[in-house]
PDB file of C-alpha atoms in Angstrom:
ATOM      1  CA  UNK N   2      11.983   2.453  -4.237  1.00 84.00           C
ATOM      2  CA  UNK N   3      10.039   1.310  -1.183  1.00 90.00           C
ATOM      3  CA  UNK N   4       8.630  -1.984   0.063  1.00 92.00           C
ATOM      4  CA  UNK N   5       4.963  -2.587   0.908  1.00 92.00           C
ATOM      5  CA  UNK N   6       3.796  -5.351   3.284  1.00 90.00           C
ATOM      6  CA  UNK N   7       0.123  -6.369   3.444  1.00 91.00           C
ATOM      7  CA  UNK N   8      -1.486  -8.222   6.328  1.00 88.00           C
ATOM      8  CA  UNK N   9      -4.869  -9.666   7.155  1.00 87.00           C
ATOM      9  CA  UNK N  10      -5.864  -7.704  10.276  1.00 90.00           C
ATOM     10  CA  UNK N  11      -2.374  -8.066  11.819  1.00 90.00           C
ATOM     11  CA  UNK N  12      -0.634  -4.928  10.552  1.00 92.00           C
ATOM     12  CA  UNK N  13      -0.579  -3.131  13.925  1.00 95.00           C
ATOM     13  CA  UNK N  14       0.808  -6.249  15.614  1.00 92.00           C
ATOM     14  CA  UNK N  15       3.439  -6.663  12.870  1.00 91.00           C
ATOM     15  CA  UNK N  16       4.437  -2.984  13.100  1.00 93.00           C
ATOM     16  CA  UNK N  17       4.987  -3.266  16.868  1.00 92.00           C
ATOM     17  CA  UNK N  18       7.050  -6.408  16.280  1.00 86.00           C
ATOM     18  CA  UNK N  19       9.243  -4.794  13.592  1.00 90.00           C
ATOM     19  CA  UNK N  20       9.708  -1.646  15.703  1.00 92.00           C
ATOM     20  CA  UNK N  21      11.055  -3.837  18.520  1.00 91.00           C
ATOM     21  CA  UNK N  22      13.196  -6.090  16.306  1.00 81.00           C
ATOM     22  CA  UNK N  23      14.793  -3.257  14.322  1.00 84.00           C
ATOM     23  CA  UNK N  24      14.718  -0.653  17.140  1.00 89.00           C
ATOM     24  CA  UNK N  25      12.998   1.907  14.904  1.00 91.00           C
ATOM     25  CA  UNK N  26      11.177   5.122  15.605  1.00 92.00           C
ATOM     26  CA  UNK N  27       7.417   4.608  16.022  1.00 94.00           C
ATOM     27  CA  UNK N  28       5.666   4.174  12.681  1.00 94.00           C
ATOM     28  CA  UNK N  29       3.372   6.867  11.308  1.00 92.00           C
ATOM     29  CA  UNK N  30       0.013   5.064  11.166  1.00 96.00           C
ATOM     30  CA  UNK N  31      -3.254   5.985   9.395  1.00 95.00           C
ATOM     31  CA  UNK N  32      -6.262   3.742  10.068  1.00 95.00           C
ATOM     32  CA  UNK N  33      -9.279   3.125   7.847  1.00 92.00           C
ATOM     33  CA  UNK N  34     -11.209   5.156  10.415  1.00 92.00           C
ATOM     34  CA  UNK N  35      -8.976   8.149   9.613  1.00 93.00           C
ATOM     35  CA  UNK N  36     -10.156   8.191   5.986  1.00 87.00           C
ATOM     36  CA  UNK N  37     -12.385  11.079   4.923  1.00 88.00           C
ATOM     37  CA  UNK N  38     -16.068  10.124   5.096  1.00 86.00           C
ATOM     38  CA  UNK N  39     -17.518   8.943   1.765  1.00 85.00           C
ATOM     39  CA  UNK N  40     -21.229   8.056   1.577  1.00 86.00           C
ATOM     40  CA  UNK N  41     -20.570   5.917  -1.522  1.00 83.00           C
ATOM     41  CA  UNK N  42     -17.851   3.887   0.223  1.00 78.00           C
ATOM     42  CA  UNK N  43     -18.593   3.798   3.947  1.00 82.00           C
ATOM     43  CA  UNK N  44     -16.047   2.150   6.222  1.00 83.00           C
ATOM     44  CA  UNK N  45     -17.483  -0.735   8.212  1.00 85.00           C
ATOM     45  CA  UNK N  46     -17.177  -0.252  11.976  1.00 87.00           C
ATOM     46  CA  UNK N  47     -15.133  -3.470  12.249  1.00 88.00           C
ATOM     47  CA  UNK N  48     -12.446  -2.001   9.954  1.00 88.00           C
ATOM     48  CA  UNK N  49     -12.007   1.437  11.519  1.00 93.00           C
ATOM     49  CA  UNK N  50      -9.038   0.447  13.706  1.00 95.00           C
ATOM     50  CA  UNK N  51      -7.260  -1.533  10.974  1.00 95.00           C
ATOM     51  CA  UNK N  52      -4.130   0.006   9.449  1.00 96.00           C
ATOM     52  CA  UNK N  53      -4.781   1.658   6.096  1.00 93.00           C
ATOM     53  CA  UNK N  54      -1.169   2.780   5.719  1.00 94.00           C
ATOM     54  CA  UNK N  55       1.868   3.008   7.945  1.00 96.00           C
ATOM     55  CA  UNK N  56       5.436   4.086   7.248  1.00 94.00           C
ATOM     56  CA  UNK N  57       8.207   2.359   9.109  1.00 92.00           C
ATOM     57  CA  UNK N  58      11.872   3.226   8.537  1.00 92.00           C
ATOM     58  CA  UNK N  59      14.237   0.261   8.751  1.00 86.00           C
ATOM     59  CA  UNK N  60      17.747   1.568   8.206  1.00 83.00           C
ATOM     60  CA  UNK N  61      17.397   3.631   5.023  1.00 87.00           C
ATOM     61  CA  UNK N  62      14.428   1.707   3.647  1.00 90.00           C
ATOM     62  CA  UNK N  63      10.859   2.936   3.857  1.00 93.00           C
ATOM     63  CA  UNK N  64       8.663  -0.070   4.665  1.00 93.00           C
ATOM     64  CA  UNK N  65       4.984   0.670   4.191  1.00 93.00           C
ATOM     65  CA  UNK N  66       2.462  -1.562   5.932  1.00 93.00           C
ATOM     66  CA  UNK N  67      -1.300  -2.048   5.736  1.00 93.00           C
ATOM     67  CA  UNK N  68      -4.127  -4.411   6.460  1.00 93.00           C
ATOM     68  CA  UNK N  69      -6.020  -5.746   3.429  1.00 89.00           C
ATOM     69  CA  UNK N  70      -9.634  -6.159   4.520  1.00 86.00           C
ATOM     70  CA  UNK N  71     -12.010  -7.982   2.163  1.00 81.00           C
ATOM     71  CA  UNK N  72     -13.724  -5.617  -0.238  1.00 75.00           C
ATOM     72  CA  UNK N  73     -11.131  -2.870   0.254  1.00 74.00           C
ATOM     73  CA  UNK N  74      -8.141  -4.593  -1.371  1.00 77.00           C
ATOM     74  CA  UNK N  75      -7.344  -7.558  -3.604  1.00 77.00           C
ATOM     75  CA  UNK N  76      -7.611 -10.894  -1.766  1.00 81.00           C
ATOM     76  CA  UNK N  77      -4.540 -11.484   0.383  1.00 81.00           C
ATOM     77  CA  UNK N  78      -2.593 -14.657  -0.207  1.00 80.00           C
ATOM     78  CA  UNK N  79       0.681 -15.264   1.604  1.00 74.00           C
ATOM     79  CA  UNK N  80       3.174 -14.712  -1.172  1.00 74.00           C
ATOM     80  CA  UNK N  81       1.396 -11.686  -2.665  1.00 76.00           C
ATOM     81  CA  UNK N  82       1.607  -9.732   0.574  1.00 82.00           C
ATOM     82  CA  UNK N  83       4.870  -8.053  -0.448  1.00 87.00           C
ATOM     83  CA  UNK N  84       4.974  -5.367  -3.141  1.00 89.00           C
ATOM     84  CA  UNK N  85       7.521  -2.975  -4.550  1.00 89.00           C
ATOM     85  CA  UNK N  86       6.590   0.705  -4.577  1.00 91.00           C
ATOM     86  CA  UNK N  87       7.656   3.017  -7.406  1.00 91.00           C
ATOM     87  CA  UNK N  88       7.417   6.717  -6.564  1.00 90.00           C
ATOM     88  CA  UNK N  89       7.033   8.560  -9.875  1.00 92.00           C
ATOM     89  CA  UNK N  90       8.176  12.129 -10.442  1.00 93.00           C
ATOM     90  CA  UNK N  91       5.513  13.085 -13.034  1.00 96.00           C
ATOM     91  CA  UNK N  92       2.056  12.069 -14.243  1.00 97.00           C
ATOM     92  CA  UNK N  93       3.624  10.880 -17.495  1.00 97.00           C
ATOM     93  CA  UNK N  94       6.170   8.723 -15.712  1.00 93.00           C
ATOM     94  CA  UNK N  95       3.538   7.189 -13.403  1.00 96.00           C
ATOM     95  CA  UNK N  96       1.242   6.427 -16.353  1.00 96.00           C
ATOM     96  CA  UNK N  97       4.004   4.967 -18.532  1.00 93.00           C
ATOM     97  CA  UNK N  98       5.448   2.744 -15.788  1.00 93.00           C
ATOM     98  CA  UNK N  99       1.958   1.559 -14.785  1.00 95.00           C
ATOM     99  CA  UNK N 100       0.996   0.716 -18.391  1.00 95.00           C
ATOM    100  CA  UNK N 101       4.269  -1.084 -19.124  1.00 92.00           C
ATOM    101  CA  UNK N 102       4.013  -3.177 -15.954  1.00 93.00           C
ATOM    102  CA  UNK N 103       0.358  -3.993 -16.752  1.00 94.00           C
ATOM    103  CA  UNK N 104       1.124  -5.222 -20.302  1.00 92.00           C
ATOM    104  CA  UNK N 105       0.730  -8.990 -20.134  1.00 91.00           C
ATOM    105  CA  UNK N 106       0.166  -8.488 -16.385  1.00 92.00           C
ATOM    106  CA  UNK N 107      -2.954  -7.505 -14.437  1.00 94.00           C
ATOM    107  CA  UNK N 108      -4.316  -4.218 -13.103  1.00 96.00           C
ATOM    108  CA  UNK N 109      -5.217  -4.749  -9.447  1.00 94.00           C
ATOM    109  CA  UNK N 110      -6.317  -1.153  -8.807  1.00 95.00           C
ATOM    110  CA  UNK N 111      -6.521   1.418 -11.619  1.00 97.00           C
ATOM    111  CA  UNK N 112      -4.106   4.337 -11.573  1.00 97.00           C
ATOM    112  CA  UNK N 113      -6.201   7.268 -10.321  1.00 97.00           C
ATOM    113  CA  UNK N 114      -6.316  10.228  -7.965  1.00 96.00           C
ATOM    114  CA  UNK N 115      -6.796   9.440  -4.283  1.00 93.00           C
ATOM    115  CA  UNK N 116      -7.145  11.593  -1.187  1.00 91.00           C
ATOM    116  CA  UNK N 117      -3.483  10.924  -0.326  1.00 89.00           C
ATOM    117  CA  UNK N 118      -1.832  11.017  -3.758  1.00 94.00           C
ATOM    118  CA  UNK N 119      -2.160  12.727  -7.130  1.00 97.00           C
ATOM    119  CA  UNK N 120      -2.058   9.224  -8.660  1.00 97.00           C
ATOM    120  CA  UNK N 121      -1.987   5.760  -7.108  1.00 97.00           C
ATOM    121  CA  UNK N 122      -2.514   2.303  -8.570  1.00 97.00           C
ATOM    122  CA  UNK N 123      -1.611  -1.356  -8.060  1.00 95.00           C
ATOM    123  CA  UNK N 124      -0.506  -3.740 -10.791  1.00 93.00           C
ATOM    124  CA  UNK N 125       0.879  -7.274 -11.047  1.00 90.00           C
ATOM    125  CA  UNK N 126       3.573  -7.538 -13.715  1.00 88.00           C
ATOM    126  CA  UNK N 127       3.905 -10.489 -16.128  1.00 85.00           C
ATOM    127  CA  UNK N 128       6.261 -12.213 -13.654  1.00 72.00           C
ATOM    128  CA  UNK N 129       3.824 -12.111 -10.734  1.00 81.00           C
ATOM    129  CA  UNK N 130       5.489  -9.190  -8.910  1.00 81.00           C
ATOM    130  CA  UNK N 131       3.046  -6.759  -7.267  1.00 90.00           C
ATOM    131  CA  UNK N 132       3.733  -3.039  -7.721  1.00 90.00           C
ATOM    132  CA  UNK N 133       2.253   0.109  -6.192  1.00 94.00           C
ATOM    133  CA  UNK N 134       2.727   3.199  -8.354  1.00 94.00           C
ATOM    134  CA  UNK N 135       2.609   6.535  -6.494  1.00 94.00           C
ATOM    135  CA  UNK N 136       2.740  10.165  -7.535  1.00 96.00           C
ATOM    136  CA  UNK N 137       2.566  12.474  -4.518  1.00 90.00           C
TER     137      UNK N 137
END
């Protein structure tokens, strides 16, 4: 299980801060500008340098970090900017976990194929906990 932190245009600053505080190796960072070009979903010039995903190791925990620009992610509210990440082993496991978490909860991003994962989705469970479901 991993942890995911979301920021409003401060992810790079937060990453640098956590690297210093926890004396970590430099994070692996992918920006929105690094995404493959998609005519149907162009990336606004103002978002190209924002962090789409970064992996930061703190002790034995993988802490993933991203910015959440408007229109590209659910609205960011302090309190929903932390999520747990479940890395599934199979399509069936990813689908089952996603569906069970979504029952009486809310789908934030449907579970579907992305350019970085076989399946990825975001869901809020009935207790208000945000989850990212991955299948690499």
